[in-house]
Structure formats: C-alpha cells, structure tokens
Short mmCIF file of C-alpha atoms in Angstrom, two decimals:
data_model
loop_
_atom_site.label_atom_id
_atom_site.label_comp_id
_atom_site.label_asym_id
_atom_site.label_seq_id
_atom_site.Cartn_x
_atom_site.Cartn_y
_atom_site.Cartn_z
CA UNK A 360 94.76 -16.57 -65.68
CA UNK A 361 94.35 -15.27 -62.25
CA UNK A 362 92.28 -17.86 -61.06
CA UNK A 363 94.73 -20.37 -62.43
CA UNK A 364 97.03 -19.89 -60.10
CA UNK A 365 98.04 -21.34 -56.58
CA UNK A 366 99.32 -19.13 -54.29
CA UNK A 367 100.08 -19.90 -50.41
CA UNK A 368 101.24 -17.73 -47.39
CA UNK A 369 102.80 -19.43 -44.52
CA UNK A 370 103.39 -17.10 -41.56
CA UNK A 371 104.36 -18.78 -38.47
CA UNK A 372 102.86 -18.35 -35.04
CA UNK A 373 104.58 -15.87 -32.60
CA UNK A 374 107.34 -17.13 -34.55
CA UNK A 375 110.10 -15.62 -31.64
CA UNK A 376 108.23 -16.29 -28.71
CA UNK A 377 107.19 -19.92 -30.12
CA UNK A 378 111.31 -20.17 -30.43
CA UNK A 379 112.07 -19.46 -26.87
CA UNK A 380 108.79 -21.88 -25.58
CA UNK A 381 111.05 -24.62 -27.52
CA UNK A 382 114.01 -24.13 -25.98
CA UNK A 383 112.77 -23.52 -22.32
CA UNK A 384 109.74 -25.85 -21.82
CA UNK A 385 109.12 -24.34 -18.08
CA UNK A 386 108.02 -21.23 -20.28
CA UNK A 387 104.99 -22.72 -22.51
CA UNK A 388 101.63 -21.67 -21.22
CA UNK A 389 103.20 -18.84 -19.94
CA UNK A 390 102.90 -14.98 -21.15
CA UNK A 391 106.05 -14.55 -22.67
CA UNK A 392 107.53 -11.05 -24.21
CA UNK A 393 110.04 -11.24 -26.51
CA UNK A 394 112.00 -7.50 -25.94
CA UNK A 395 114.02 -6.54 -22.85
CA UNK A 396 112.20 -4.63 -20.24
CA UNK A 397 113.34 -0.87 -20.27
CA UNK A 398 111.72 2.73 -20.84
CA UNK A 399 112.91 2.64 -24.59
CA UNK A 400 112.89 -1.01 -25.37
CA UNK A 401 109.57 -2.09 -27.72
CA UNK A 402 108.03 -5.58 -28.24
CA UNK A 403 109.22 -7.52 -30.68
CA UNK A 404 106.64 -10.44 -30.71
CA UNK A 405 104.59 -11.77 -27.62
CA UNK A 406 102.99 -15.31 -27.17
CA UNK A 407 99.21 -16.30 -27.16
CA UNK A 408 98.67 -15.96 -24.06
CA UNK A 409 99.88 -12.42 -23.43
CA UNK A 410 98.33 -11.13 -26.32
CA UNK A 411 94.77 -11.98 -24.30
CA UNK A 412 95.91 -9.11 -22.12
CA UNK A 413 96.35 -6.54 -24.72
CA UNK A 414 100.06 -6.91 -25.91
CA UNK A 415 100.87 -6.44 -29.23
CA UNK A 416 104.34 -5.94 -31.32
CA UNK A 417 106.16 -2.69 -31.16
CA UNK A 418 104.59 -1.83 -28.09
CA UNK A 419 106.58 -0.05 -25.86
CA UNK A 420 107.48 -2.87 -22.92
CA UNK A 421 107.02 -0.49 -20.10
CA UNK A 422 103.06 -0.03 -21.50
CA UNK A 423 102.81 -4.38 -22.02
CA UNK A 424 104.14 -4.88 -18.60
CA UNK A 425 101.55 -2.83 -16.49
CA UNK A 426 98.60 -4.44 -19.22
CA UNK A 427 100.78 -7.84 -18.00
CA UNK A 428 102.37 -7.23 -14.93
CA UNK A 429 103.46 -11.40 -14.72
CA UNK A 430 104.39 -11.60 -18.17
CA UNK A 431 107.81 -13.03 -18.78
CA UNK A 432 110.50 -10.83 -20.59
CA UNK A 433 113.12 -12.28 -22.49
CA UNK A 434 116.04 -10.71 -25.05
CA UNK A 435 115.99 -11.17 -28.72
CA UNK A 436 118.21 -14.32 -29.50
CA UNK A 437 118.24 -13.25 -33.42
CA UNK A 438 121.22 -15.57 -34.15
CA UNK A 439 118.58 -18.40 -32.99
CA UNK A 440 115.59 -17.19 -34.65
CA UNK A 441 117.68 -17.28 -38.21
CA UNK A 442 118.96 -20.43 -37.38
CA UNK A 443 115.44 -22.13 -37.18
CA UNK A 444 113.66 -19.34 -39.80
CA UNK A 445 116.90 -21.13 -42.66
CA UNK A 446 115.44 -24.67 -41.58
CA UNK A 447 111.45 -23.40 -42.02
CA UNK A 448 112.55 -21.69 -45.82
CA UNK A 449 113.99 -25.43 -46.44
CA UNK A 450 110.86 -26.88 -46.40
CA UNK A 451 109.40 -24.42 -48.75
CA UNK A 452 111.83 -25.46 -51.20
CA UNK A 453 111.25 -28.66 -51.45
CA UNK A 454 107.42 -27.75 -52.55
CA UNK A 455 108.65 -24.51 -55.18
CA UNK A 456 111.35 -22.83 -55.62
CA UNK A 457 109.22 -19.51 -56.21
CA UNK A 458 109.70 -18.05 -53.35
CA UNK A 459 109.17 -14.79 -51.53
CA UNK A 460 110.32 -14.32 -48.22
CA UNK A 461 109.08 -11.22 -46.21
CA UNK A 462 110.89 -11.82 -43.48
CA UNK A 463 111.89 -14.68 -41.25
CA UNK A 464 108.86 -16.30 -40.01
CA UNK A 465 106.23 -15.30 -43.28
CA UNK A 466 106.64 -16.14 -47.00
CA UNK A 467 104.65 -16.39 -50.11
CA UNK A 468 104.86 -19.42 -51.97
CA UNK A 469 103.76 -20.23 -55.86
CA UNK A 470 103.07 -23.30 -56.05
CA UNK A 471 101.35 -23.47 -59.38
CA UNK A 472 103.57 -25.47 -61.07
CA UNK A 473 104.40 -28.11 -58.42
CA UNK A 474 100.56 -29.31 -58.42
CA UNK A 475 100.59 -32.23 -60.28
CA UNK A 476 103.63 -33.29 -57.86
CA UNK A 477 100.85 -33.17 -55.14
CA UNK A 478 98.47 -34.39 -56.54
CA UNK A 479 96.81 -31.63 -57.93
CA UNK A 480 95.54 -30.18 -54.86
CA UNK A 481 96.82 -27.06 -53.34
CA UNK A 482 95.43 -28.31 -49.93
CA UNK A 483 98.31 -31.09 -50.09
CA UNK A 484 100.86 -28.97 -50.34
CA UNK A 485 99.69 -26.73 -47.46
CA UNK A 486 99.31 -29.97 -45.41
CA UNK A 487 102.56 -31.19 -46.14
CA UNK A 488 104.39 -27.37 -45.10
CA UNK A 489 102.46 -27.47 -41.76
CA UNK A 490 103.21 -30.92 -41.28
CA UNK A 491 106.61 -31.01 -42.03
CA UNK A 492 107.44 -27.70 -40.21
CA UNK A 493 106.35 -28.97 -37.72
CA UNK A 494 108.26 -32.26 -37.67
CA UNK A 495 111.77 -30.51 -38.34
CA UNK A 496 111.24 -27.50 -35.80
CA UNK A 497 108.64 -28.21 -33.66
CA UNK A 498 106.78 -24.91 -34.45
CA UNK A 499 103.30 -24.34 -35.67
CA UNK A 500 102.79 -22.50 -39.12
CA UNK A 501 99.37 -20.82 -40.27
CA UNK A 502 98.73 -21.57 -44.08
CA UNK A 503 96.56 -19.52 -46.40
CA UNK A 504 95.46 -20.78 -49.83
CA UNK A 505 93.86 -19.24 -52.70
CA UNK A 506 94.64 -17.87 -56.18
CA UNK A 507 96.43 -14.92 -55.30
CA UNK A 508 98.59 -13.30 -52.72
CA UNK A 509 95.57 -10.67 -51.27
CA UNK A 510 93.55 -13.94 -50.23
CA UNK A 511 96.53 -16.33 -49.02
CA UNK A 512 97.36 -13.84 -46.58
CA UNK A 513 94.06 -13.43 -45.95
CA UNK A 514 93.45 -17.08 -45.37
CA UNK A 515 96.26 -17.17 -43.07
CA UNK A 516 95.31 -14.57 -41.05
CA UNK A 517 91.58 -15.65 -40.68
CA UNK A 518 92.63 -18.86 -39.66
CA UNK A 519 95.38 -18.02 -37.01
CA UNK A 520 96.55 -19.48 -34.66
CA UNK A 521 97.28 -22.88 -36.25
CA UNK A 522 95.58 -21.62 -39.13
CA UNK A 523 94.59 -23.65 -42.17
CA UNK A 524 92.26 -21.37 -44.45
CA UNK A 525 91.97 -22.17 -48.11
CA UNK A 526 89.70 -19.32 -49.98
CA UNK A 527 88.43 -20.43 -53.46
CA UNK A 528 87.02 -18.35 -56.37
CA UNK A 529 83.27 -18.51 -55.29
CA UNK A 530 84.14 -17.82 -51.79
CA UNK A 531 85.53 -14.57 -51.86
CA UNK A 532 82.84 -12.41 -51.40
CA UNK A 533 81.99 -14.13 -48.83
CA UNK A 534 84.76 -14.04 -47.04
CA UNK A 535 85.84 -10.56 -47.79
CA UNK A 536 82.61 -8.35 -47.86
CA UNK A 537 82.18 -8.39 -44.00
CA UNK A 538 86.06 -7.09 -43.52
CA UNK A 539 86.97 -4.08 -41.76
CA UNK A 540 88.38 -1.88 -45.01
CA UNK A 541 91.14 -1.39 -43.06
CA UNK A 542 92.29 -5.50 -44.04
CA UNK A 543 92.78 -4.76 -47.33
CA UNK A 544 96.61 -4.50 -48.43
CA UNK A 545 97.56 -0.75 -48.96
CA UNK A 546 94.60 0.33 -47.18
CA UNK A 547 96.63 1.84 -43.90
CA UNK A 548 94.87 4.10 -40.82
CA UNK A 549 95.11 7.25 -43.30
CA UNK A 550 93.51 5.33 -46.09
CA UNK A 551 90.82 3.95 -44.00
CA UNK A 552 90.13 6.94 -42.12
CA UNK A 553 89.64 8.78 -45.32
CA UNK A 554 87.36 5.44 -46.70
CA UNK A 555 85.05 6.10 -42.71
CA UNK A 556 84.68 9.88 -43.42
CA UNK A 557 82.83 8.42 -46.89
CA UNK A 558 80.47 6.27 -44.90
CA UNK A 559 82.52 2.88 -46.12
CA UNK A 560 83.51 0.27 -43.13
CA UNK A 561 83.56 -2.86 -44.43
CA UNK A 562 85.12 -4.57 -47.48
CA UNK A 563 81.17 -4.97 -49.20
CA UNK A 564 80.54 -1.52 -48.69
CA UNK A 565 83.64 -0.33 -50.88
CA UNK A 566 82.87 -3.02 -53.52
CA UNK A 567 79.83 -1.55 -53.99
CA UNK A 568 80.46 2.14 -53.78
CA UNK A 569 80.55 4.57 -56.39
CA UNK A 570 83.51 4.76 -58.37
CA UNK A 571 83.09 7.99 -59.38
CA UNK A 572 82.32 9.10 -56.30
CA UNK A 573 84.79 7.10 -54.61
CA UNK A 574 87.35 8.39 -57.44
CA UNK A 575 86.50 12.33 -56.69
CA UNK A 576 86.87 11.83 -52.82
CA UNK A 577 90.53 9.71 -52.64
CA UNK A 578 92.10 9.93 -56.48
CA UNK A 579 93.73 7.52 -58.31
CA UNK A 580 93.37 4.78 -55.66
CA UNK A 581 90.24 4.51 -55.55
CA UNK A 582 89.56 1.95 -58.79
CA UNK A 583 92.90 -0.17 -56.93
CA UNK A 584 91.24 -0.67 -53.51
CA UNK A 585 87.78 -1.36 -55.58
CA UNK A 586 89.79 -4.12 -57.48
CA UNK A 587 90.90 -5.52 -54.30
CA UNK A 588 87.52 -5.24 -52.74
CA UNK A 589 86.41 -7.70 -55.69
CA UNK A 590 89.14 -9.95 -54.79
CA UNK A 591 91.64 -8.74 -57.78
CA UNK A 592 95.25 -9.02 -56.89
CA UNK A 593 97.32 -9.26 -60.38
CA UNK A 594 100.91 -9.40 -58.50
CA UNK A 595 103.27 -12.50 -58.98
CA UNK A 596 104.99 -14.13 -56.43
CA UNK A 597 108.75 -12.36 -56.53
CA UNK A 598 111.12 -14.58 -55.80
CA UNK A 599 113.97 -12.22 -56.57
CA UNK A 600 113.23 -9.55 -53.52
CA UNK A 601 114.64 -12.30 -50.51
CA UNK A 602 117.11 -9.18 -49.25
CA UNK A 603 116.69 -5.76 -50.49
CA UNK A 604 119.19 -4.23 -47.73
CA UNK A 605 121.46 -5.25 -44.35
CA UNK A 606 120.91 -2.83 -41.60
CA UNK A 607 121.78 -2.53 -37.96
CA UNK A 608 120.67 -0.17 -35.46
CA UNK A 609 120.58 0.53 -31.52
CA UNK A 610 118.01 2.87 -29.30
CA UNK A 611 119.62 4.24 -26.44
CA UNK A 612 118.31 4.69 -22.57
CA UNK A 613 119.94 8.04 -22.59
CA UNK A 614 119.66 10.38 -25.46
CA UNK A 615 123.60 10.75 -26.88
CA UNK A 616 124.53 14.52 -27.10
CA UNK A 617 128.36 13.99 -28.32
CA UNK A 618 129.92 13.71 -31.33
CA UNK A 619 132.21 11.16 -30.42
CA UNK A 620 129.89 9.15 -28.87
CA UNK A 621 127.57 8.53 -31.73
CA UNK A 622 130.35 7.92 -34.08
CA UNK A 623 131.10 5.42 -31.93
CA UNK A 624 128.13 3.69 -31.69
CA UNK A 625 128.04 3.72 -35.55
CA UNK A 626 131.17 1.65 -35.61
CA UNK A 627 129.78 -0.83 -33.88
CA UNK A 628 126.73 -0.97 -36.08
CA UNK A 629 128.47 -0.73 -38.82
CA UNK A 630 130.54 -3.94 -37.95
CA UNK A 631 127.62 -5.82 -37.97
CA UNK A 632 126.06 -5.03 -40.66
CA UNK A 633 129.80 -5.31 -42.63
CA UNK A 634 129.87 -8.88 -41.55
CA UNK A 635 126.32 -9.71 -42.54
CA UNK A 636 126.90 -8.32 -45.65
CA UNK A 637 129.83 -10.91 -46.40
CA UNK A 638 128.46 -13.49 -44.87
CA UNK A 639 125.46 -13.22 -47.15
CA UNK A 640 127.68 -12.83 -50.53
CA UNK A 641 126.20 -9.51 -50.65
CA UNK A 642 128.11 -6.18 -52.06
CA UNK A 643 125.79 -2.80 -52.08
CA UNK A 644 125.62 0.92 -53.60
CA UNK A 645 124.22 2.68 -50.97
CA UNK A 646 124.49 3.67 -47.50
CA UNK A 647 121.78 4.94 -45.54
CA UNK A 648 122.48 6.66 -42.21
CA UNK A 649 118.88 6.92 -39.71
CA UNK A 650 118.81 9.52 -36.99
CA UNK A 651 115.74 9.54 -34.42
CA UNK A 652 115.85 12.86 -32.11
CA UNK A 653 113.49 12.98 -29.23
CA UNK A 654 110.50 12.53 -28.87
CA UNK A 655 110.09 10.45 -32.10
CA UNK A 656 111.51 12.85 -35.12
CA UNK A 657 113.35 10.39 -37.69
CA UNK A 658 115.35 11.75 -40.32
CA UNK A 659 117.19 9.60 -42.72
CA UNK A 660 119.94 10.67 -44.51
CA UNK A 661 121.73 8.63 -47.75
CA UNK A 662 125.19 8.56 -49.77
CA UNK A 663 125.87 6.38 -53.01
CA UNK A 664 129.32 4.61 -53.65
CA UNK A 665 130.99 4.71 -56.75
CA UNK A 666 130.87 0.73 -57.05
CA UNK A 667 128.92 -2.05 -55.18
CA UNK A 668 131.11 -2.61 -51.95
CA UNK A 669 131.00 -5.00 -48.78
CA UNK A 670 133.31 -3.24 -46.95
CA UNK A 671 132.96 -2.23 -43.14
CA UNK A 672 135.43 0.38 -43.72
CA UNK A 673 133.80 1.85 -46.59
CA UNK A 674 130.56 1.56 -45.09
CA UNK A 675 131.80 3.55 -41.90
CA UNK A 676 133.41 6.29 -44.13
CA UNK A 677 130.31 7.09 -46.31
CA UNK A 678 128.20 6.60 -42.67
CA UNK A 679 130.27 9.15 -40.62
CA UNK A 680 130.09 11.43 -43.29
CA UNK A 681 126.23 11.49 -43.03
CA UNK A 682 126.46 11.53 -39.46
CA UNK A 683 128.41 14.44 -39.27
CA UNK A 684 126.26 16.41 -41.75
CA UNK A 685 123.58 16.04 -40.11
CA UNK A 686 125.13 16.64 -36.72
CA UNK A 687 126.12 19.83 -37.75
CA UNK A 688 122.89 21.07 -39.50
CA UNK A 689 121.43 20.44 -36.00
CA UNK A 690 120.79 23.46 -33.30
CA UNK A 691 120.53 20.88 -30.61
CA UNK A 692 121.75 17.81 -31.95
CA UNK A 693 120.79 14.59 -29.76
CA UNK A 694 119.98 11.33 -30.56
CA UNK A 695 117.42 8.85 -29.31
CA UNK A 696 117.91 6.07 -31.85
CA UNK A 697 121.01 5.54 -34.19
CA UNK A 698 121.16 3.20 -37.31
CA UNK A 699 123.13 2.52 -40.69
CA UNK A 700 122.33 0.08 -43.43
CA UNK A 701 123.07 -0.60 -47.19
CA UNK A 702 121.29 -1.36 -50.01
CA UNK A 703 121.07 -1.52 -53.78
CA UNK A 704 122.54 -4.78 -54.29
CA UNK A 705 124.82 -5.44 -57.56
CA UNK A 706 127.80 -7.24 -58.32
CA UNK A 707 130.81 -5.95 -57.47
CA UNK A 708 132.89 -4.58 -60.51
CA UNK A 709 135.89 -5.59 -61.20
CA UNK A 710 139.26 -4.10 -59.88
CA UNK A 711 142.21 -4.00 -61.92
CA UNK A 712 144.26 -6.56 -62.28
CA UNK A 713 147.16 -6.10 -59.72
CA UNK A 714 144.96 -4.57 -57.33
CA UNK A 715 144.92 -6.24 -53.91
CA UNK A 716 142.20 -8.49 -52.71
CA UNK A 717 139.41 -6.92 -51.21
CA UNK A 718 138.04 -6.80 -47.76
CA UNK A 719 140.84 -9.41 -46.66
CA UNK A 720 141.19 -7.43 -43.11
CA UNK A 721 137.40 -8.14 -43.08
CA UNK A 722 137.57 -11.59 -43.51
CA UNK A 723 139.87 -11.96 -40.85
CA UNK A 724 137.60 -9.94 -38.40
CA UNK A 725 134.58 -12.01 -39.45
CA UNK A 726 136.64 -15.42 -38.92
CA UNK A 727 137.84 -14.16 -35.77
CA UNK A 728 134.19 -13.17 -34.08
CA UNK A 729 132.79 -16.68 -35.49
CA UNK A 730 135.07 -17.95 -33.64
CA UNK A 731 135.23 -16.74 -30.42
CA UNK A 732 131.69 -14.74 -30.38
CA UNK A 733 130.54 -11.79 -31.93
CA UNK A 734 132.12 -8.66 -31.00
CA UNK A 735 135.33 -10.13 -30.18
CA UNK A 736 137.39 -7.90 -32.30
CA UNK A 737 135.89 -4.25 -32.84
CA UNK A 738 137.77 -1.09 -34.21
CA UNK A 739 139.09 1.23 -31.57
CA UNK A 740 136.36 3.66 -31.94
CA UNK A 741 134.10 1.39 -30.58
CA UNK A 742 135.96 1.49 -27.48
CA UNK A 743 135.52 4.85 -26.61
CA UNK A 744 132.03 4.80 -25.93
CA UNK A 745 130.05 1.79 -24.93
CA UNK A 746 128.30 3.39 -22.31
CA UNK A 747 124.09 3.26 -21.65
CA UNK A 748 121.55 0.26 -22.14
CA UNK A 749 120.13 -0.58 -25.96
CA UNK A 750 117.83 -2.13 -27.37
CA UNK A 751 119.21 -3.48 -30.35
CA UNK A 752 117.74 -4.79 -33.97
#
C-alpha cells in the first residue's frame, strides 16, 4: 500500500527573498536579508548568496550583518508574499486537490490518483509544478518525489536549490543510510543528542541498532525513529489542516513595563488578526495570549469562548483578560515580545432569531482599511501607545 502511493513536496527557494529579487531586479545576485535591521529583529529568510556567509532564518539580524556586513536588508512585505504564495497553491490544484499546505512557500501534494492524467509518471507531474510555477511567478520551486511524505521532503531537500529529487523504493537505503540522524522527522537536537551519546550518527547506524537496546536507552520512540530509518512513513497527506489558527504578534526594541501600554499593543494585534479571521471565513474557540519576558522566558496563557467567534471585540476581551492575569501574577512584569491568536476552528452556532447581525462594526472596519490601507481605522486604545520600533509577524 505504502509503496503505492505518490507523494510530492514542493518547497520553494528562499521563497521571500526570491519575492523581493522579482520585484527589484538591481537586487538579484545580491545578499539579500529579508528582516529589518535592529537589536531584536530576527531573519526571516535570506537569499543564496548570503547564506554562503553563514546566515540562516531566525537569526538574530544584528549576528547576520557582522557574518555579512554588505548584505542587503529589506522589511517583510507579507501582503506580497501571500499574494504570490495563493498563485503557487493554484498550480497545485490543478495536479490534486489533496493538498497540505505547511505554510506559504512548502506543501505536500498526493498525487496518487491524478497519475494516469500524467501519464502515469510521478516525474510529469513534478515537471509540470516546476515548470508552471515558474511560468506564472517567475520563482523557482524544489520538488521531491517518492512514496511517502519522509522521502519527498527528503528529495526536496537533497536536491535544493532548484531541486528535482525523485527517491524510489530500492533507493532508499541508499539515500538515507549516510544521513546525519538528526534529518529524520521528529528526530530534533534533544533526540539526536540522546541518539550521539548511544554511539548512532548516521541514519544506517540507527537502522541497524539494537532495538532493545535502543528501546531501554530512549523509550517508546525508539521502534518510530527505527521505522523511519527503514524508510517507513504510514502518514497521509492531510488536506484538511490548511489553517489551524490566525495569530499576530510584535517584539519590541524596548521592553514595555506598563499596563496600559501592552494593552495597547494587544489592540492593535488583535485587529489584525480580527480581520484575517473574516477575511478567511474563519470563526474560532480559543484565544491564546503569548508573553516573552527578558531574556527569552515565554509563557503562554489561553481562554475558551462559549461559541466559535470572529470577533475583534471578543477576541480583545478574552485577550486582555489573559493579559492582565498574567500581569498581575508577575513580581516584575515586563515584556519583550507580545502576541494573541485564535484557534479551534468550528462553525459558528447559530444566534437566535431576532438577534442582530454579527460583527457588522467589523465589517465596516475591514472595508474601510482595504480601502484606504491597513491600519486606517484602529480602536482608541491603540492610540495611546504606539511608541518603540517592532518587528512584526
């Protein structure tokens, strides 16, 4: 059965940085940083070239400009990246409509039953995603291939950049026993650690370990990473998880030590993740508040509604709540990093009959920042405070 199928993974190539190469040609070639330049900004995705010096993704930017010092830093343009990420997922449905995006630039893709539309060749539909992505957008996409989801990300991966990487059955040992453990999925730096202290570095060497052994040392995982080691991966391409929650949130330059000025800041959060909510038809349970207190101490804290909601103003109420818990359980209460999403998607349930129409005020307030940019029209307490340089997500 396993073997039967035909699984792909398309992950694009420094899918941000690739964007803003596009749309300012006197930037390709060049080491470009996606992630404004600050002492509390991170980067969100670097090109190519400034990767050769070192950079990598949630770097701090202070640490990839002194490995880069001529790199190029430029904001996140998220509005853009969705805009081109909506055209890239429109190409994947016109080869299956099992799909399972895991975020905006990388997907899995079961494409089993669209075959014999293909020609019965996986490679042809990998071909004709690279090809066609690149025709519409102009970016380049790495493609894995195989018969499940461990070795299409695999293949992409190995392959990258402009990857093209198609495992089959009898090549998986191959491919996999030289690995690092550490490229297995659900083998993170504890795991692997852990796997090193055991003697086992490479993918080989914990196929062919001793189970028992291997069971005694890390537990129950132990026959899972051995499955994987063998190439095993029994999970099916969901195309039900596309959003599993709609959050928003902002580090600041200067730590916030008032009251008022963090609720403030989580109004204007809370706005935008209110309005991405309706815009994506989506009404949800619960409300998580996330608090990061220097250093790097994150505490999350979580409330759930009575019914599925899309409402900023509900959303604000159940957030400032949190907030203020948490504010109050504090000695010392300040705040590095400040954010508020919700989750646990359902349909709304339905009010009674000569209730008024929901989230009307919303609407408005959603129409209104289309049209003139958002931001346009915020709630007062946003006003208040507005002080200090973000990075925001």
């Amino acid at each position: 059965m396993t073997a039967a199928r035909a699984i792909i993974h398309v992950d694009m190539d420094a899918f941000y940085a690739a964007i803003e190469a596009l749309d300012h040609p006197q930037w390709r070639g060049l080491p470009l940083i996606v992630g404004e330049l600050g002492p509390r900004s991170v980067v969100t995705t670097a090109s190519y070239e400034a990767r050769r010096y070192g950079v990598r993704s949630a770097m701090p930017t202070m640490t990839a400009k002194k490995l880069c010092p001529h790199a190029l830093f430029v904001p996140v343009r998220m509005g853009r990246y969705r805009e081109l990420s909506a055209e890239v997922f429109a190409v994947f449905g016109e080869a299956t409509p099992e799909i399972e995006g895991l975020s905006l630039d990388e997907a899995f893709l079961d494409v089993t039953r669209s075959l014999r539309l293909f020609g019965g060749d996986v490679e042809n539909i990998g071909r004709f995603l690279k090809q066609e992505i690149l025709r519409r957008t102009g970016l380049v996409a790495s493609v894995g291939m195989a018969h499940n989801k461990l070795l299409a990300k695999l293949g992409s991966e190995l392959s990258k950049p402009d990857g093209f990487l198609h495992i089959r059955p009898e090549q998986v040992h191959a491919m996999l026993d030289p690995l690092p453990v550490g490229r297995l999925w659900t083998v993170g730096k504890v795991a692997e650690a852990q796997l090193h202290r055991l003697g086992i570095r490479t993918v080989g060497e914990l196929r062919f370990s001793d189970s028992r052994r291997l069971r005694q040392a890390c537990g129950n995982q132990a026959e899972h990473w051995q499955r994987l080691a063998r190439g095993i991966d029994e999970r099916t391409v969901d195309a039900d998880s596309a959003e599993k929650s709609v959050s928003a949130e902002t580090t600041f330059v200067t730590d916030l030590t008032r009251l008022d000025q963090a609720e403030s800041w989580l109004a204007r959060l809370g706005e935008r993740v209110g309005e991405r909510l309706r815009a994506h038809e989506l009404r949800g349970r619960t409300v998580t508040v996330k608090l990061r207190k220097p250093p790097f101490e994150t505490h999350t804290r979580q409330l759930s509604l009575g019914q599925p909601t899309d409402s900023t103003a509900e959303l604000l109420q159940a957030g400032r709540a949190l907030l203020r818990r948490w504010w109050e359980s504090e000695e010392n209460p300040r705040l590095r990093l400040l954010g508020i999403g919700m989750s646990q998607f359902a349909p709304e349930l339905q009010s009674g009959l000569f209730a008024p129409a929901a989230g009307g005020k919303d609407q408005l307030a959603d129409r209104i920042n289309r049209r003139f940019g958002g931001g346009s029209l915020v709630r007062g307490v946003v006003l208040k405070s507005r002080r200090g340089q973000t990075e925001e997500k």
